[in-house]
């Protein structure tokens, strides 16, 4: 680590809370980006397979986004607030409403996924006049007070206090012994029976909503079988319970199979939340929901920075780019290449407990080959080995033993093959190390 980086690290530790974690034994400062690669302050270049936590969705230094932002900057209007008409906000809302599949949809913009989920929870609890909410085990929905209440990973919960009365459901926990041998259809049946039992025993009946990620992000890209949420929604509809799909990580075609992750389940939700990749690095989030649901709040509301002209310029350009270049199809093709390669390699590598994902949203679970138990230590080693070879990934999972990756949707076939090669090489190195020590 250079003196420059060491100095910055010391300054970081002096003024930034210690719970703001940094990746790698020797943290890096990213100073440049182009395409799907970034360069750190010491001149090392990396293929970026985490994209600012799924946020630099179409890569770095994209001319269309840069030009749109510069045009807006050139007007001198960086901010006005939602107290005035915002052309870019209206144009983006029209696109998202059309793409959502939700009938008579309206859109409210925020600055992040956390704010978006808070808004969706407000809408649901207000509409149903209850604080009771359903969420999924191993879920993550943000860092704010309400969002933590519907988060179900202990490492991300600071306390048990919540403005919500939350009950957590099965659906993404196939690794548990009682579910491991079930077929998809039998697992869905068991989960639906459990939902009915929760409603009959743990709630007062007047539940506001179920909020769920089609693929759990921080949970390590765990996911239910396709069709589970359709089966859940039948029960929800019987009880008047709203369904909120958290599309913060799965939206915009990332799964390859559909534009929104929830579509794989055959469901049109009452509301969807979004953020991250839409602004390609600029802060933007929001809720798209049934118009009557969004219109129902009686108090005056706004979002000071939601709909910000600069963020809207970036988001409009980013979404247009995704659609014009059919990046959903690109995610399906390049993601399949990587997933198939990882699964083939995993057959001979006992350190790999599982490979899972859809499109350009995939993960490798690291385990102790002697016991099969989750191994956070091996996941940390995997992070170091991939970085050493020129690839950046992320870490997550309920037990902290999952390398999770979500490259920009602009990933080329050549880059996909390059990244796959690095991942397999790093896994083989870790497997050799484990064999030597056992």
Coordinates of C-alpha atoms in Angstrom, one line a residue:
X1 CA 0.0 0.0 0.0
X2 CA 1.4 3.4 -1.0
X3 CA 1.9 6.2 1.5
X4 CA -0.9 8.1 -0.2
X5 CA -3.4 5.3 0.4
X6 CA -2.2 4.6 3.9
X7 CA -2.7 8.3 4.7
X8 CA -6.2 8.3 3.3
X9 CA -7.0 5.1 5.3
X10 CA -5.8 6.7 8.5
X11 CA -7.9 9.8 7.8
X12 CA -10.9 7.6 7.0
X13 CA -10.7 5.8 10.3
X14 CA -10.4 9.1 12.2
X15 CA -13.6 10.6 10.9
X16 CA -15.8 7.9 9.4
X17 CA -17.8 5.5 11.7
X18 CA -16.1 2.2 12.2
X19 CA -19.2 0.3 11.1
X20 CA -18.7 1.7 7.6
X21 CA -16.7 -1.3 6.4
X22 CA -14.0 -1.4 3.8
X23 CA -13.2 -4.3 1.5
X24 CA -9.8 -5.9 1.4
X25 CA -6.9 -6.2 3.8
X26 CA -5.4 -3.2 2.1
X27 CA -8.4 -1.0 1.0
X28 CA -8.2 0.7 -2.3
X29 CA -9.2 4.2 -3.6
X30 CA -10.8 4.1 -7.1
X31 CA -9.7 7.1 -9.0
X32 CA -10.7 6.4 -12.7
X33 CA -13.2 4.4 -14.6
X34 CA -13.8 3.6 -18.3
X35 CA -16.1 1.0 -19.7
X36 CA -16.3 -1.9 -17.3
X37 CA -12.9 -1.3 -15.6
X38 CA -11.7 0.9 -12.8
X39 CA -8.2 2.0 -11.8
X40 CA -7.0 2.6 -8.2
X41 CA -4.7 5.3 -6.8
X42 CA -1.7 3.0 -7.2
X43 CA -2.3 2.4 -10.9
X44 CA -3.9 -1.1 -10.6
X45 CA -6.7 -1.7 -13.1
X46 CA -9.6 -4.1 -12.3
X47 CA -12.5 -5.6 -14.2
X48 CA -15.4 -4.5 -12.1
X49 CA -17.8 -7.3 -11.2
X50 CA -19.6 -5.4 -8.4
X51 CA -20.2 -2.0 -10.1
X52 CA -20.5 0.1 -7.0
X53 CA -22.9 -2.4 -5.4
X54 CA -24.9 -2.9 -8.6
X55 CA -25.1 0.9 -9.2
X56 CA -22.8 1.6 -12.2
X57 CA -25.2 -0.3 -14.3
X58 CA -23.9 0.5 -17.7
X59 CA -20.3 1.0 -16.7
X60 CA -18.1 4.1 -16.4
X61 CA -17.7 7.3 -18.5
X62 CA -20.7 6.6 -20.7
X63 CA -20.9 9.4 -23.3
X64 CA -24.7 9.4 -23.4
X65 CA -25.0 9.8 -19.6
X66 CA -22.2 12.4 -19.4
X67 CA -23.6 14.5 -22.3
X68 CA -27.1 14.5 -20.7
X69 CA -25.7 15.6 -17.3
X70 CA -23.5 18.3 -19.0
X71 CA -26.5 19.6 -20.9
X72 CA -28.5 20.0 -17.7
X73 CA -25.5 21.6 -15.9
X74 CA -25.2 24.0 -18.8
X75 CA -28.6 25.4 -18.0
X76 CA -27.4 26.5 -14.6
X77 CA -30.3 24.7 -13.0
X78 CA -28.9 22.0 -10.7
X79 CA -31.9 22.0 -8.3
X80 CA -35.3 23.5 -8.0
X81 CA -37.3 20.9 -5.8
X82 CA -40.6 19.2 -6.5
X83 CA -42.4 22.4 -5.7
X84 CA -41.9 23.2 -9.4
X85 CA -42.6 21.3 -12.6
X86 CA -39.6 19.1 -13.5
X87 CA -39.7 18.0 -17.1
X88 CA -37.0 15.3 -16.6
X89 CA -39.0 13.8 -13.7
X90 CA -42.2 13.6 -15.7
X91 CA -40.5 12.0 -18.7
X92 CA -38.8 9.4 -16.5
X93 CA -42.0 8.7 -14.5
X94 CA -43.8 8.1 -17.8
X95 CA -41.2 5.6 -18.9
X96 CA -41.2 3.7 -15.6
X97 CA -44.9 3.6 -15.3
X98 CA -45.2 2.2 -18.8
X99 CA -42.5 -0.4 -18.2
X100 CA -43.9 -1.4 -14.8
X101 CA -46.9 -3.4 -16.0
X102 CA -48.9 -1.9 -13.1
X103 CA -52.3 -0.5 -14.2
X104 CA -52.7 3.2 -13.9
X105 CA -49.3 3.5 -12.3
X106 CA -47.8 6.6 -10.8
X107 CA -44.2 7.2 -9.6
X108 CA -42.6 9.0 -6.7
X109 CA -38.9 9.7 -6.7
X110 CA -36.5 9.4 -3.8
X111 CA -32.7 9.4 -3.4
X112 CA -32.1 5.8 -2.5
X113 CA -33.5 2.3 -2.2
X114 CA -33.8 2.8 1.6
X115 CA -36.0 5.8 1.1
X116 CA -38.0 4.0 -1.6
X117 CA -38.8 1.1 0.7
X118 CA -39.7 3.5 3.5
X119 CA -42.2 5.2 1.1
X120 CA -43.7 1.8 0.1
X121 CA -44.1 0.8 3.7
X122 CA -45.8 4.1 4.5
X123 CA -48.2 3.6 1.5
X124 CA -49.1 0.1 2.5
X125 CA -49.6 0.7 6.3
X126 CA -51.6 3.9 5.6
X127 CA -53.8 2.1 3.0
X128 CA -54.5 -0.8 5.3
X129 CA -54.5 1.1 8.6
X130 CA -52.2 -1.3 10.3
X131 CA -48.6 -1.7 11.3
X132 CA -48.4 -5.4 10.5
X133 CA -46.1 -6.3 7.7
X134 CA -44.8 -9.6 6.2
X135 CA -41.2 -9.9 5.0
X136 CA -38.8 -12.7 4.0
X137 CA -36.2 -14.4 6.1
X138 CA -32.6 -13.4 5.0
X139 CA -34.0 -10.1 3.6
X140 CA -32.3 -6.7 3.4
X141 CA -34.3 -3.5 2.6
X142 CA -32.1 -0.7 3.8
X143 CA -30.4 1.0 6.8
X144 CA -33.2 3.3 8.2
X145 CA -35.4 2.6 11.1
X146 CA -38.4 1.1 9.2
X147 CA -36.2 -0.6 6.6
X148 CA -34.2 -2.4 9.4
X149 CA -37.5 -3.6 10.8
X150 CA -38.2 -5.6 7.6
X151 CA -34.5 -6.7 7.3
X152 CA -33.8 -10.3 8.5
X153 CA -30.1 -10.7 8.7
X154 CA -28.7 -10.2 12.2
X155 CA -25.5 -8.6 11.0
X156 CA -27.5 -5.7 9.6
X157 CA -29.8 -5.1 12.5
X158 CA -28.7 -2.8 15.3
X159 CA -31.7 -3.3 17.5
X160 CA -35.1 -4.9 17.7
X161 CA -37.0 -1.7 17.9
X162 CA -39.3 -1.0 14.9
X163 CA -42.3 1.1 13.9
X164 CA -43.6 -2.0 12.3
X165 CA -45.0 -5.3 13.6
X166 CA -43.1 -7.7 11.3
X167 CA -43.5 -11.5 10.7
X168 CA -40.9 -13.2 8.5
X169 CA -41.7 -16.0 6.0
X170 CA -39.8 -18.9 4.4
X171 CA -39.0 -18.8 0.7
X172 CA -35.2 -18.4 0.3
X173 CA -34.0 -20.9 2.8
X174 CA -33.7 -24.1 0.8
X175 CA -30.4 -24.8 2.6
X176 CA -32.2 -25.7 5.8
X177 CA -32.4 -29.5 6.4
X178 CA -36.2 -29.6 6.5
X179 CA -36.4 -28.2 3.0
X180 CA -33.2 -29.4 1.3
X181 CA -34.7 -32.5 -0.3
X182 CA -38.0 -30.9 -1.4
X183 CA -38.8 -30.3 -5.1
X184 CA -39.6 -26.8 -6.1
X185 CA -43.3 -27.5 -6.1
X186 CA -43.2 -29.2 -2.7
X187 CA -41.2 -26.3 -1.3
X188 CA -43.6 -23.8 -2.6
X189 CA -46.5 -25.8 -1.1
X190 CA -44.8 -25.9 2.3
X191 CA -44.1 -22.1 2.2
X192 CA -47.7 -21.3 1.3
X193 CA -48.9 -23.5 4.1
X194 CA -46.6 -21.6 6.5
X195 CA -47.9 -18.3 5.2
X196 CA -51.4 -19.3 6.0
X197 CA -50.3 -20.5 9.4
X198 CA -48.6 -17.2 10.2
X199 CA -51.7 -15.3 9.2
X200 CA -53.8 -17.5 11.4
X201 CA -51.6 -17.5 14.5
X202 CA -49.2 -14.6 14.6
X203 CA -51.2 -11.7 13.2
X204 CA -54.4 -9.9 14.0
X205 CA -55.6 -10.5 10.4
X206 CA -55.2 -6.9 9.2
X207 CA -51.8 -7.2 7.6
X208 CA -50.6 -4.3 5.4
X209 CA -48.3 -5.9 2.9
X210 CA -45.6 -8.4 2.0
X211 CA -42.3 -6.8 1.0
X212 CA -39.9 -9.1 -0.8
X213 CA -36.8 -9.1 -3.0
X214 CA -37.2 -11.4 -6.0
X215 CA -33.5 -12.2 -5.5
X216 CA -32.0 -11.3 -2.1
X217 CA -29.1 -9.0 -2.5
X218 CA -27.3 -8.8 0.8
X219 CA -28.6 -12.3 1.5
X220 CA -26.1 -13.6 -1.0
X221 CA -28.3 -13.7 -4.1
X222 CA -30.5 -16.4 -2.6
X223 CA -33.9 -16.7 -4.2
X224 CA -37.1 -18.7 -4.1
X225 CA -38.2 -21.0 -6.9
X226 CA -40.0 -19.1 -9.7
X227 CA -43.7 -19.1 -8.9
X228 CA -43.5 -18.8 -5.1
X229 CA -44.6 -15.2 -5.1
X230 CA -47.5 -16.0 -7.4
X231 CA -48.6 -18.7 -4.9
X232 CA -48.1 -16.2 -2.1
X233 CA -50.1 -13.5 -3.9
X234 CA -53.1 -15.8 -4.1
X235 CA -53.2 -15.9 -0.3
X236 CA -52.4 -12.2 0.0
X237 CA -55.3 -11.3 -2.3
X238 CA -57.7 -13.5 -0.3
X239 CA -56.8 -11.3 2.7
X240 CA -56.6 -7.9 1.0
X241 CA -52.8 -7.8 1.7
X242 CA -50.7 -5.6 -0.6
X243 CA -47.6 -6.9 -2.3
X244 CA -44.4 -4.8 -2.6
X245 CA -41.6 -6.0 -4.8
X246 CA -38.2 -4.6 -3.8
X247 CA -36.5 -4.3 -7.3
X248 CA -33.6 -2.2 -6.1
X249 CA -31.1 -4.8 -7.2
X250 CA -33.2 -7.0 -9.6
X251 CA -34.7 -4.3 -11.8
X252 CA -33.8 -3.0 -15.3
X253 CA -33.2 -6.4 -16.9
X254 CA -30.4 -7.5 -14.7
X255 CA -31.7 -11.1 -14.3
X256 CA -31.8 -11.5 -18.1
X257 CA -35.1 -13.4 -17.9
X258 CA -37.3 -10.3 -17.4
X259 CA -37.1 -6.6 -17.0
X260 CA -38.3 -6.8 -13.4
X261 CA -37.3 -9.8 -11.2
X262 CA -40.8 -10.3 -10.0
X263 CA -42.0 -11.0 -13.5
X264 CA -40.3 -14.4 -13.3
X265 CA -43.0 -15.3 -10.8
X266 CA -45.9 -14.3 -13.0
X267 CA -46.8 -11.5 -10.6
X268 CA -47.8 -7.9 -11.1
X269 CA -47.3 -6.3 -7.6
X270 CA -49.2 -3.4 -6.1
X271 CA -45.9 -1.5 -5.9
X272 CA -42.3 -1.8 -6.8
X273 CA -39.3 0.0 -5.4
X274 CA -36.2 0.8 -7.4
X275 CA -32.9 2.6 -7.1
X276 CA -29.2 1.8 -7.6
X277 CA -28.5 1.2 -11.3
X278 CA -31.1 3.6 -12.7
X279 CA -28.9 6.7 -12.3
X280 CA -25.7 4.9 -13.2
X281 CA -24.0 6.4 -10.2
X282 CA -26.2 9.4 -9.6
X283 CA -28.5 9.2 -6.6
X284 CA -32.0 8.2 -7.6
X285 CA -34.6 5.8 -6.2
X286 CA -38.4 5.6 -6.1
X287 CA -41.7 3.8 -6.0
X288 CA -43.9 2.9 -8.9
X289 CA -47.3 1.8 -7.7
X290 CA -51.0 1.8 -8.5
X291 CA -52.1 5.4 -8.9
X292 CA -54.9 5.0 -6.3
X293 CA -52.3 3.8 -3.8
X294 CA -49.8 6.6 -4.3
X295 CA -52.6 9.2 -4.4
X296 CA -54.2 7.9 -1.1
X297 CA -51.9 9.8 1.4
X298 CA -53.8 12.8 2.8
X299 CA -50.9 14.8 4.1
X300 CA -48.8 17.1 1.9
X301 CA -45.5 15.5 0.9
X302 CA -42.4 16.0 -1.2
X303 CA -38.8 14.9 -1.6
X304 CA -36.4 17.8 -1.6
X305 CA -33.9 16.0 -3.8
X306 CA -36.2 13.4 -5.4
X307 CA -36.7 14.3 -9.0
X308 CA -33.5 16.4 -9.0
X309 CA -32.8 17.7 -12.5
X310 CA -29.2 16.3 -12.7
X311 CA -30.2 12.8 -11.4
X312 CA -33.2 12.8 -13.8
X313 CA -31.0 13.6 -16.7
X314 CA -28.6 10.8 -15.8
X315 CA -31.5 8.3 -15.2
X316 CA -33.3 9.1 -18.4
X317 CA -30.1 8.7 -20.4
X318 CA -29.3 5.4 -18.5
X319 CA -32.7 3.9 -19.0
X320 CA -32.8 4.9 -22.7
X321 CA -29.4 3.3 -23.1
X322 CA -30.5 0.0 -21.4
X323 CA -33.6 -0.2 -23.7
X324 CA -31.9 1.0 -26.9
X325 CA -29.0 -1.6 -26.6
X326 CA -31.3 -4.4 -25.3
X327 CA -29.1 -5.0 -22.3
X328 CA -31.5 -7.4 -20.8
X329 CA -30.6 -9.8 -23.6
X330 CA -26.9 -9.1 -23.1
X331 CA -27.3 -9.9 -19.4
X332 CA -28.9 -13.2 -20.2
X333 CA -26.2 -14.2 -22.7
X334 CA -23.1 -13.1 -20.7
X335 CA -24.6 -14.2 -17.4
X336 CA -25.3 -17.7 -18.7
X337 CA -21.7 -18.0 -20.0
X338 CA -20.4 -17.2 -16.5
X339 CA -22.9 -19.2 -14.5
X340 CA -22.3 -22.3 -16.7
X341 CA -18.6 -22.0 -16.4
X342 CA -18.7 -21.6 -12.6
X343 CA -21.0 -24.6 -12.2
X344 CA -18.7 -26.7 -14.4
X345 CA -15.7 -25.7 -12.3
X346 CA -17.5 -26.2 -9.0
X347 CA -18.0 -29.9 -9.6
X348 CA -14.3 -30.5 -8.8
X349 CA -13.9 -27.9 -6.1
X350 CA -15.1 -29.0 -2.6
X351 CA -14.7 -25.4 -1.3
X352 CA -17.7 -24.3 -3.4
X353 CA -20.9 -25.0 -1.6
X354 CA -23.2 -23.6 -4.3
X355 CA -23.3 -21.5 -7.4
X356 CA -26.5 -19.5 -8.0
X357 CA -27.9 -16.6 -9.9
X358 CA -29.7 -15.3 -12.9
X359 CA -28.3 -13.2 -15.7
X360 CA -25.6 -10.7 -14.4
X361 CA -26.5 -11.4 -10.8
X362 CA -24.5 -14.4 -9.6
X363 CA -22.8 -15.8 -6.5
X364 CA -20.4 -18.4 -5.2
X365 CA -20.8 -19.8 -1.7
X366 CA -17.6 -20.8 0.1
X367 CA -17.7 -23.7 2.6
X368 CA -15.3 -25.7 4.6
X369 CA -14.9 -28.9 2.5
X370 CA -14.4 -31.1 5.5
X371 CA -17.7 -30.1 7.2
X372 CA -19.7 -28.4 4.5
X373 CA -20.2 -25.5 7.0
X374 CA -20.2 -21.9 5.7
X375 CA -16.7 -20.4 5.7
X376 CA -16.5 -16.6 5.9
X377 CA -12.7 -16.9 6.1
X378 CA -12.6 -18.6 2.6
X379 CA -14.9 -15.9 1.2
X380 CA -12.5 -13.3 2.5
X381 CA -9.6 -15.2 0.9
X382 CA -11.6 -15.3 -2.4
X383 CA -12.0 -11.6 -2.3
X384 CA -8.2 -11.1 -1.9
X385 CA -7.4 -13.6 -4.6
X386 CA -9.7 -12.1 -7.2
X387 CA -8.5 -8.6 -6.4
X388 CA -4.9 -9.8 -6.8
X389 CA -5.9 -11.1 -10.3
X390 CA -7.6 -7.9 -11.3
X391 CA -11.2 -8.4 -10.5
X392 CA -13.5 -6.7 -8.0
X393 CA -16.4 -8.5 -6.4
X394 CA -18.6 -8.2 -3.3
X395 CA -19.3 -10.2 -0.2
X396 CA -22.5 -11.1 1.5
X397 CA -24.8 -13.9 2.6
X398 CA -26.5 -14.7 5.9
X399 CA -23.2 -16.2 7.2
X400 CA -20.8 -13.8 5.3
X401 CA -19.5 -16.7 3.1
X402 CA -20.8 -15.6 -0.3
X403 CA -18.9 -13.9 -3.1
X404 CA -21.6 -12.0 -4.9
X405 CA -21.1 -10.3 -8.3
X406 CA -23.2 -8.1 -10.6
X407 CA -21.1 -6.6 -13.4
X408 CA -22.4 -3.7 -15.5
X409 CA -25.1 -4.8 -18.0
X410 CA -22.7 -3.7 -20.8
X411 CA -20.3 -6.6 -20.0
X412 CA -18.9 -8.0 -23.3
X413 CA -18.5 -11.7 -24.1
X414 CA -14.7 -11.3 -23.9
X415 CA -14.9 -9.6 -20.5
X416 CA -17.3 -12.4 -19.3
X417 CA -14.8 -15.0 -20.3
X418 CA -11.9 -13.0 -18.7
X419 CA -13.8 -12.7 -15.4
X420 CA -14.8 -16.3 -15.4
X421 CA -11.2 -17.3 -15.9
X422 CA -10.1 -15.2 -12.9
X423 CA -12.9 -16.6 -10.7
X424 CA -12.1 -20.2 -11.5
X425 CA -8.3 -19.6 -11.1
X426 CA -8.9 -18.0 -7.7
X427 CA -11.2 -20.8 -6.6
X428 CA -8.7 -23.4 -7.7
X429 CA -6.0 -21.6 -5.7
X430 CA -8.1 -21.6 -2.5
X431 CA -9.0 -25.2 -3.0
X432 CA -5.3 -26.1 -3.2
X433 CA -4.5 -24.1 -0.1
X434 CA -7.3 -25.9 1.8
X435 CA -6.1 -29.3 0.7
X436 CA -2.5 -28.6 1.9
X437 CA -3.7 -27.5 5.4
X438 CA -6.0 -30.5 5.9

